[in-house]
Amino acid sequence: MNPIRKSHEFHHCIRGPREDVGHPDPCEERAQGYHGSSRDDKEFRDFSQKGILSGDQSVNPLAHNWNRVMVRNCDGTLFLSDAELPVRGGRPLQLRGRRNAMLAIHQLLSSGLADASELLLGGCSAGAVAAPLLGDYVAQTVRRAAAQRGGNVFVAILSDSGFFVDWSSLSRAPPGVLSFPQLQWLFEVGNVSEALPEECLKAGESWRCMLLSSAVPYVKTPSFFLQSTVDSWQLRSLEPSSLEALQDQLRPALLRSLNAGRGRGHGGAVDHCVHHCEAWGEITWGSISNRDAFEGWYRKRLQQWHSSGFNASVFDTAGEHWPLLHLGRAGPSQCYPGQEEHLRWHQNLTLALEKCDMGRSWDIFVGNLLGKTLGDILDNNFSG
């Protein structure tokens, strides 16, 4: 066991439907459950098999003996919002994702983070969006605190499964592929612009700066991206036509973004396995796993930082040939050891979706229709 102990509680009461509409529903439903509060979280959770959070050296050679902290996502707004909405149902709606995230950072600074020599800000899914978007501000905050104590801290980002496709130029996403138009609504009402790269907003990208494909070229903190071109969280169907439609849109967007970010020190590993997060150390490019690729990239950025005299703007990946790529078309079978288990999970979820009201939210589908809470799903090594 390598448990991480529960510390502070976070509460939030906002949810948007899975697709087609984005708006706040009454707080009571989400605020009382796993997706709106950490109140009922277990006192300890075992992260021995949870990738970069693991304390097992065989799973996480780079950071197994680091201080490891998880800020769980229960805000429903990608950790980006900070706004008060009009009263609904007699209760005010508070969008506090960014405030929760930054309060966690300040709490950690008062608990020893200001003395750190290295900081890796990582995330999966919603966290994979938040880590790069908030990363520059977090890096500045931590470096400033370290400097006040006479120290220097190297900051890097690991983002796993955070690229979501923009289908807004089409009337709708292709059959079997999901879209997330609530991002535009969130930008308009959630006061998220302060969390987004300023240069991206100045370039006129507006709400699309919430999409990593638009934002990554403007992120200054060196970042490594793990991403499937057939991300299962963006698929309702595993039919070949759906896989191809998603891959044809996501792969070019990924490559454009990562190539534009090379001068910032960004790297990545792009696979065509059907998964969402998970699969740490299991997906390979020849003899190199996603874990190996990240660790190699990280050590080179750390070396550059030391060689430059702790200059946070000297990172460059010229000659390193990022990102790693899987060639050819995506296929759902035997891509990595956990592939078949994940496919069964996705098929069960699809069957549940077909039987239920499609207007209900994705988190309710995952939590209730499969008879599991998301905590159960995570604890049993399912992804999603």
Short mmCIF file of C-alpha atoms in Angstrom, two decimals:
data_model
loop_
_atom_site.label_atom_id
_atom_site.label_comp_id
_atom_site.label_asym_id
_atom_site.label_seq_id
_atom_site.Cartn_x
_atom_site.Cartn_y
_atom_site.Cartn_z
CA MET A 1 0.00 0.00 0.00
CA ASN A 2 1.12 3.53 -0.81
CA PRO A 3 -1.85 5.48 0.53
CA ILE A 4 -2.51 9.16 0.18
CA ARG A 5 -4.41 10.56 3.13
CA LYS A 6 -7.50 12.73 2.79
CA SER A 7 -6.90 16.32 3.87
CA HIS A 8 -9.18 19.23 3.05
CA GLU A 9 -12.73 18.98 1.71
CA PHE A 10 -13.88 20.76 -1.43
CA HIS A 11 -17.49 21.37 -2.36
CA HIS A 12 -19.06 22.46 -5.60
CA CYS A 13 -22.48 22.44 -7.17
CA ILE A 14 -22.41 22.74 -10.92
CA ARG A 15 -22.93 20.15 -13.58
CA GLY A 16 -23.55 20.32 -17.27
CA PRO A 17 -25.13 17.64 -19.43
CA ARG A 18 -22.93 15.30 -21.31
CA GLU A 19 -23.42 17.11 -24.61
CA ASP A 20 -25.66 19.48 -26.58
CA VAL A 21 -26.46 21.84 -23.67
CA GLY A 22 -24.43 23.49 -20.94
CA HIS A 23 -26.18 25.06 -17.97
CA PRO A 24 -26.30 24.79 -14.18
CA ASP A 25 -28.78 22.37 -12.69
CA PRO A 26 -29.94 22.64 -9.06
CA CYS A 27 -27.01 22.24 -6.72
CA GLU A 28 -28.51 19.66 -4.43
CA GLU A 29 -27.95 16.64 -6.67
CA ARG A 30 -24.28 17.14 -7.37
CA ALA A 31 -23.29 18.84 -4.14
CA GLN A 32 -24.37 15.86 -2.05
CA GLY A 33 -22.46 13.25 -4.06
CA TYR A 34 -18.99 12.22 -5.14
CA HIS A 35 -18.98 14.63 -8.08
CA GLY A 36 -19.70 17.71 -5.99
CA SER A 37 -17.97 17.14 -2.68
CA SER A 38 -15.01 15.31 -1.21
CA ARG A 39 -16.82 15.09 2.13
CA ASP A 40 -17.41 11.34 1.90
CA ASP A 41 -14.05 10.40 0.40
CA LYS A 42 -12.19 7.57 2.05
CA GLU A 43 -9.65 8.55 4.68
CA PHE A 44 -6.93 6.76 2.70
CA ARG A 45 -6.74 5.73 -0.95
CA ASP A 46 -4.23 3.36 -2.45
CA PHE A 47 -2.34 4.92 -5.37
CA SER A 48 0.30 2.23 -5.75
CA GLN A 49 -0.90 1.52 -9.30
CA LYS A 50 -1.81 5.09 -10.21
CA GLY A 51 1.07 6.08 -12.45
CA ILE A 52 2.87 9.26 -11.49
CA LEU A 53 1.09 9.25 -8.09
CA SER A 54 2.42 5.82 -7.17
CA GLY A 55 4.89 5.32 -4.35
CA ASP A 56 6.02 2.05 -5.93
CA GLN A 57 9.45 2.47 -7.54
CA SER A 58 8.69 -0.16 -10.20
CA VAL A 59 5.62 1.83 -11.30
CA ASN A 60 6.98 5.34 -10.82
CA PRO A 61 10.81 5.39 -10.91
CA LEU A 62 11.01 9.17 -11.23
CA ALA A 63 8.83 10.35 -8.36
CA HIS A 64 8.00 7.38 -6.12
CA ASN A 65 9.80 8.99 -3.16
CA TRP A 66 8.48 12.51 -3.71
CA ASN A 67 5.73 14.16 -1.70
CA ARG A 68 2.61 13.37 -3.75
CA VAL A 69 -0.67 15.27 -3.49
CA MET A 70 -3.95 14.77 -5.34
CA VAL A 71 -6.45 17.63 -5.61
CA ARG A 72 -9.56 15.75 -6.65
CA ASN A 73 -11.82 17.15 -9.33
CA CYS A 74 -15.26 17.85 -7.90
CA ASP A 75 -15.81 21.34 -9.31
CA GLY A 76 -17.31 20.44 -12.69
CA THR A 77 -15.52 23.31 -14.44
CA LEU A 78 -12.03 21.98 -15.20
CA PHE A 79 -10.61 23.90 -12.20
CA LEU A 80 -10.94 27.09 -14.28
CA SER A 81 -13.95 29.00 -12.93
CA ASP A 82 -14.42 31.63 -10.25
CA ALA A 83 -17.88 33.19 -10.43
CA GLU A 84 -21.16 33.71 -8.61
CA LEU A 85 -24.30 32.90 -10.60
CA PRO A 86 -27.81 34.16 -9.86
CA VAL A 87 -29.77 32.33 -7.19
CA ARG A 88 -31.55 29.20 -8.43
CA GLY A 89 -33.95 27.30 -6.26
CA GLY A 90 -33.28 29.58 -3.33
CA ARG A 91 -29.54 28.92 -3.28
CA PRO A 92 -26.65 30.81 -4.92
CA LEU A 93 -24.51 28.93 -7.42
CA GLN A 94 -20.80 29.27 -6.85
CA LEU A 95 -18.33 28.25 -9.54
CA ARG A 96 -15.08 27.88 -7.62
CA GLY A 97 -12.83 25.54 -9.59
CA ARG A 98 -9.89 27.91 -9.98
CA ARG A 99 -10.22 29.15 -6.42
CA ASN A 100 -10.16 25.58 -5.10
CA ALA A 101 -7.06 24.77 -7.13
CA MET A 102 -5.11 27.85 -6.10
CA LEU A 103 -6.10 27.59 -2.44
CA ALA A 104 -4.69 24.06 -2.55
CA ILE A 105 -1.41 25.42 -3.93
CA HIS A 106 -1.20 28.10 -1.25
CA GLN A 107 -1.95 25.55 1.46
CA LEU A 108 0.87 23.37 0.13
CA LEU A 109 3.24 26.34 0.04
CA SER A 110 2.62 26.88 3.73
CA SER A 111 3.23 23.16 4.33
CA GLY A 112 6.65 22.86 2.69
CA LEU A 113 6.16 23.24 -1.07
CA ALA A 114 8.13 26.51 -0.97
CA ASP A 115 11.21 24.45 -0.09
CA ALA A 116 10.83 22.06 -3.05
CA SER A 117 13.54 21.76 -5.69
CA GLU A 118 11.23 20.20 -8.30
CA LEU A 119 7.48 20.41 -8.89
CA LEU A 120 5.51 18.31 -11.35
CA LEU A 121 1.97 19.56 -11.92
CA GLY A 122 0.01 16.72 -13.48
CA GLY A 123 -3.52 15.78 -14.35
CA CYS A 124 -5.75 13.36 -16.20
CA SER A 125 -8.86 14.32 -18.20
CA ALA A 126 -10.22 17.51 -16.55
CA GLY A 127 -6.93 17.77 -14.66
CA ALA A 128 -5.07 17.34 -17.94
CA VAL A 129 -6.78 20.48 -19.20
CA ALA A 130 -6.26 22.41 -15.97
CA ALA A 131 -2.57 21.59 -15.47
CA PRO A 132 -1.29 23.33 -18.63
CA LEU A 133 -3.82 26.17 -18.48
CA LEU A 134 -3.07 26.99 -14.84
CA GLY A 135 0.55 25.87 -15.06
CA ASP A 136 2.22 29.20 -15.80
CA TYR A 137 0.45 30.94 -12.93
CA VAL A 138 1.18 28.06 -10.55
CA ALA A 139 4.84 28.05 -11.64
CA GLN A 140 5.16 31.80 -11.04
CA THR A 141 3.48 31.51 -7.64
CA VAL A 142 5.71 28.66 -6.48
CA ARG A 143 8.92 30.20 -7.84
CA ARG A 144 8.16 33.47 -6.09
CA ALA A 145 7.60 31.68 -2.78
CA ALA A 146 10.79 29.65 -3.24
CA ALA A 147 12.82 32.77 -4.10
CA GLN A 148 11.69 34.43 -0.88
CA ARG A 149 13.34 31.54 0.93
CA GLY A 150 16.50 31.70 -1.18
CA GLY A 151 15.60 28.71 -3.33
CA ASN A 152 14.91 27.76 -6.94
CA VAL A 153 12.32 25.28 -8.14
CA PHE A 154 12.04 23.51 -11.49
CA VAL A 155 8.42 23.24 -12.65
CA ALA A 156 7.07 20.94 -15.36
CA ILE A 157 3.65 19.68 -16.43
CA LEU A 158 2.32 16.21 -17.26
CA SER A 159 -1.04 16.22 -19.07
CA ASP A 160 -2.76 12.88 -19.76
CA SER A 161 -5.83 12.77 -22.05
CA GLY A 162 -6.66 16.47 -22.08
CA PHE A 163 -7.08 17.18 -25.81
CA PHE A 164 -10.75 17.48 -26.76
CA VAL A 165 -11.89 18.12 -30.32
CA ASP A 166 -13.58 21.35 -31.41
CA TRP A 167 -16.53 20.40 -33.61
CA SER A 168 -18.08 23.89 -33.55
CA SER A 169 -17.40 24.49 -37.24
CA LEU A 170 -19.77 21.60 -38.06
CA SER A 171 -23.48 21.35 -37.35
CA ARG A 172 -22.71 18.40 -35.09
CA ALA A 173 -20.02 15.82 -34.34
CA PRO A 174 -19.87 12.72 -36.57
CA PRO A 175 -22.03 9.71 -35.61
CA GLY A 176 -20.67 7.93 -32.56
CA VAL A 177 -18.40 10.83 -31.57
CA LEU A 178 -19.13 13.19 -28.67
CA SER A 179 -18.88 16.96 -28.58
CA PHE A 180 -18.60 19.28 -25.58
CA PRO A 181 -20.29 22.59 -26.46
CA GLN A 182 -20.74 23.46 -22.78
CA LEU A 183 -17.17 24.78 -22.84
CA GLN A 184 -18.38 27.88 -24.68
CA TRP A 185 -21.11 28.41 -22.09
CA LEU A 186 -18.60 28.00 -19.27
CA PHE A 187 -16.32 30.60 -20.84
CA GLU A 188 -19.20 33.07 -20.99
CA VAL A 189 -20.48 32.67 -17.41
CA GLY A 190 -17.65 31.15 -15.37
CA ASN A 191 -15.05 33.93 -15.40
CA VAL A 192 -12.49 31.49 -16.76
CA SER A 193 -10.58 33.94 -18.95
CA GLU A 194 -8.22 34.80 -16.08
CA ALA A 195 -7.12 31.15 -16.06
CA LEU A 196 -6.27 31.08 -19.77
CA PRO A 197 -3.01 32.03 -21.53
CA GLU A 198 -3.11 35.78 -22.13
CA GLU A 199 -1.39 35.49 -25.51
CA CYS A 200 -4.00 32.99 -26.66
CA LEU A 201 -6.82 35.37 -25.77
CA LYS A 202 -5.02 38.25 -27.51
CA ALA A 203 -4.79 36.06 -30.63
CA GLY A 204 -8.60 36.04 -30.73
CA GLU A 205 -9.12 32.40 -29.80
CA SER A 206 -11.69 33.34 -27.14
CA TRP A 207 -13.33 30.27 -25.54
CA ARG A 208 -11.18 27.97 -27.67
CA CYS A 209 -8.29 28.84 -25.36
CA MET A 210 -9.91 26.25 -23.07
CA LEU A 211 -8.98 23.66 -25.70
CA LEU A 212 -5.39 22.44 -25.49
CA SER A 213 -5.13 22.40 -29.27
CA SER A 214 -5.42 26.20 -29.17
CA ALA A 215 -3.72 26.92 -25.83
CA VAL A 216 -0.60 24.73 -25.82
CA PRO A 217 1.53 26.93 -28.14
CA TYR A 218 1.10 29.74 -25.59
CA VAL A 219 1.92 27.71 -22.46
CA LYS A 220 5.41 28.71 -21.27
CA THR A 221 5.99 26.02 -18.64
CA PRO A 222 7.53 22.90 -20.25
CA SER A 223 4.77 20.33 -20.67
CA PHE A 224 4.53 16.70 -21.73
CA PHE A 225 1.29 15.40 -23.25
CA LEU A 226 0.04 11.82 -23.33
CA GLN A 227 -2.93 11.44 -25.65
CA SER A 228 -4.86 8.84 -27.61
CA THR A 229 -6.17 9.85 -31.03
CA VAL A 230 -9.20 7.65 -30.28
CA ASP A 231 -9.80 8.85 -26.73
CA SER A 232 -12.64 6.71 -25.37
CA TRP A 233 -14.17 9.62 -23.43
CA GLN A 234 -14.97 11.23 -26.80
CA LEU A 235 -16.57 8.13 -28.29
CA ARG A 236 -20.08 6.80 -27.94
CA SER A 237 -19.41 4.06 -30.47
CA LEU A 238 -16.38 1.90 -31.23
CA GLU A 239 -17.43 1.36 -34.83
CA PRO A 240 -14.51 1.82 -37.25
CA SER A 241 -16.19 4.86 -38.82
CA SER A 242 -16.40 6.60 -35.43
CA LEU A 243 -12.77 5.79 -34.60
CA GLU A 244 -11.64 7.13 -37.96
CA ALA A 245 -13.72 10.31 -37.67
CA LEU A 246 -12.23 11.15 -34.28
CA GLN A 247 -8.69 10.25 -35.30
CA ASP A 248 -8.90 12.30 -38.50
CA GLN A 249 -9.77 15.40 -36.47
CA LEU A 250 -7.76 14.88 -33.28
CA ARG A 251 -4.44 13.71 -34.69
CA PRO A 252 -3.77 16.77 -36.91
CA ALA A 253 -4.86 19.13 -34.12
CA LEU A 254 -2.45 17.40 -31.74
CA LEU A 255 0.47 17.58 -34.15
CA ARG A 256 -0.10 21.24 -35.01
CA SER A 257 -0.26 22.16 -31.34
CA LEU A 258 2.76 20.14 -30.21
CA ASN A 259 4.91 21.21 -33.15
CA ALA A 260 4.10 24.85 -32.39
CA GLY A 261 5.13 24.28 -28.77
CA ARG A 262 8.60 22.85 -29.40
CA GLY A 263 10.26 26.16 -28.67
CA ARG A 264 8.62 26.10 -25.25
CA GLY A 265 10.15 22.72 -24.46
CA HIS A 266 6.95 20.74 -24.91
CA GLY A 267 6.93 17.06 -25.82
CA GLY A 268 4.46 14.23 -26.03
CA ALA A 269 3.57 10.67 -26.89
CA VAL A 270 0.55 10.11 -29.13
CA ASP A 271 -0.99 6.64 -29.35
CA HIS A 272 -3.94 5.12 -31.19
CA CYS A 273 -5.17 2.82 -28.42
CA VAL A 274 -8.75 3.12 -27.17
CA HIS A 275 -8.40 4.44 -23.62
CA HIS A 276 -8.75 7.56 -21.48
CA CYS A 277 -5.93 8.12 -18.99
CA GLU A 278 -4.61 4.95 -17.28
CA ALA A 279 -2.22 2.63 -19.20
CA TRP A 280 0.85 4.16 -17.48
CA GLY A 281 3.93 2.23 -18.56
CA GLU A 282 1.86 -0.10 -20.76
CA ILE A 283 1.61 1.63 -24.14
CA THR A 284 4.84 1.48 -26.14
CA TRP A 285 6.59 2.92 -29.18
CA GLY A 286 9.05 0.18 -29.99
CA SER A 287 10.84 -0.49 -26.70
CA ILE A 288 9.89 2.88 -25.16
CA SER A 289 6.82 3.09 -22.92
CA ASN A 290 4.83 6.25 -22.27
CA ARG A 291 6.41 6.34 -18.81
CA ASP A 292 9.92 6.00 -20.26
CA ALA A 293 9.22 8.73 -22.82
CA PHE A 294 8.01 11.16 -20.17
CA GLU A 295 10.91 10.47 -17.81
CA GLY A 296 13.46 10.94 -20.60
CA TRP A 297 11.84 14.22 -21.62
CA TYR A 298 11.66 15.39 -17.98
CA ARG A 299 15.32 14.71 -17.24
CA LYS A 300 16.41 16.65 -20.34
CA ARG A 301 14.31 19.67 -19.36
CA LEU A 302 15.69 19.50 -15.82
CA GLN A 303 19.24 19.35 -17.20
CA GLN A 304 18.58 22.36 -19.43
CA TRP A 305 17.25 24.29 -16.46
CA HIS A 306 20.34 23.56 -14.36
CA SER A 307 22.72 24.30 -17.25
CA SER A 308 21.10 27.68 -17.86
CA GLY A 309 21.54 28.81 -14.28
CA PHE A 310 17.89 28.24 -13.35
CA ASN A 311 16.52 30.19 -16.33
CA ALA A 312 12.86 29.28 -16.78
CA SER A 313 12.72 30.38 -20.43
CA VAL A 314 15.51 28.41 -22.13
CA PHE A 315 13.73 25.16 -22.89
CA ASP A 316 13.97 23.72 -26.38
CA THR A 317 13.32 20.26 -27.80
CA ALA A 318 15.09 20.78 -31.13
CA GLY A 319 16.48 17.48 -32.40
CA GLU A 320 14.49 15.35 -29.94
CA HIS A 321 11.77 14.33 -32.44
CA TRP A 322 8.70 14.87 -30.27
CA PRO A 323 6.01 13.74 -30.25
CA LEU A 324 6.31 9.98 -30.43
CA LEU A 325 3.63 8.66 -32.79
CA HIS A 326 1.81 5.45 -33.49
CA LEU A 327 1.53 5.05 -37.24
CA GLY A 328 -1.45 3.76 -39.18
CA ARG A 329 -5.12 3.51 -38.30
CA ALA A 330 -6.43 3.06 -34.78
CA GLY A 331 -7.58 -0.37 -33.72
CA PRO A 332 -9.37 -1.34 -30.53
CA SER A 333 -7.86 -4.77 -29.93
CA GLN A 334 -4.72 -5.87 -28.07
CA CYS A 335 -3.13 -2.43 -28.04
CA TYR A 336 -1.91 -2.68 -24.43
CA PRO A 337 -2.43 -5.19 -21.58
CA GLY A 338 -5.49 -3.44 -20.12
CA GLN A 339 -7.18 -2.80 -23.47
CA GLU A 340 -9.76 -5.61 -23.37
CA GLU A 341 -10.90 -4.68 -19.85
CA HIS A 342 -11.34 -1.08 -20.89
CA LEU A 343 -13.28 -2.08 -24.00
CA ARG A 344 -15.69 -4.12 -21.88
CA TRP A 345 -16.16 -1.11 -19.61
CA HIS A 346 -16.90 1.13 -22.58
CA GLN A 347 -19.33 -1.37 -24.11
CA ASN A 348 -21.25 -1.66 -20.84
CA LEU A 349 -21.44 2.11 -20.63
CA THR A 350 -22.68 2.34 -24.22
CA LEU A 351 -25.44 -0.18 -23.50
CA ALA A 352 -26.49 1.81 -20.46
CA LEU A 353 -26.60 5.00 -22.50
CA GLU A 354 -28.86 3.40 -25.09
CA LYS A 355 -31.43 2.51 -22.44
CA CYS A 356 -31.57 5.85 -20.65
CA ASP A 357 -32.56 9.45 -21.13
CA MET A 358 -29.75 11.04 -23.15
CA GLY A 359 -30.40 14.42 -21.53
CA ARG A 360 -28.95 13.31 -18.22
CA SER A 361 -25.40 14.14 -17.35
CA TRP A 362 -22.36 12.00 -18.13
CA ASP A 363 -21.33 11.82 -14.49
CA ILE A 364 -24.73 10.39 -13.52
CA PHE A 365 -24.42 7.78 -16.29
CA VAL A 366 -21.03 6.68 -15.04
CA GLY A 367 -21.98 6.74 -11.38
CA ASN A 368 -25.51 5.35 -11.32
CA LEU A 369 -26.28 3.40 -14.46
CA LEU A 370 -23.35 1.05 -14.01
CA GLY A 371 -24.12 0.61 -10.33
CA LYS A 372 -20.81 2.14 -9.29
CA THR A 373 -19.63 5.48 -8.01
CA LEU A 374 -16.73 7.02 -9.85
CA GLY A 375 -14.66 6.30 -6.76
CA ASP A 376 -15.44 2.60 -7.17
CA ILE A 377 -14.48 2.78 -10.83
CA LEU A 378 -11.16 4.44 -10.06
CA ASP A 379 -10.40 2.10 -7.17
CA ASN A 380 -11.00 -0.90 -9.42
CA ASN A 381 -8.61 0.45 -12.05
CA PHE A 382 -11.24 1.35 -14.60
CA SER A 383 -10.61 4.51 -16.54
CA GLY A 384 -13.16 7.13 -17.43
#
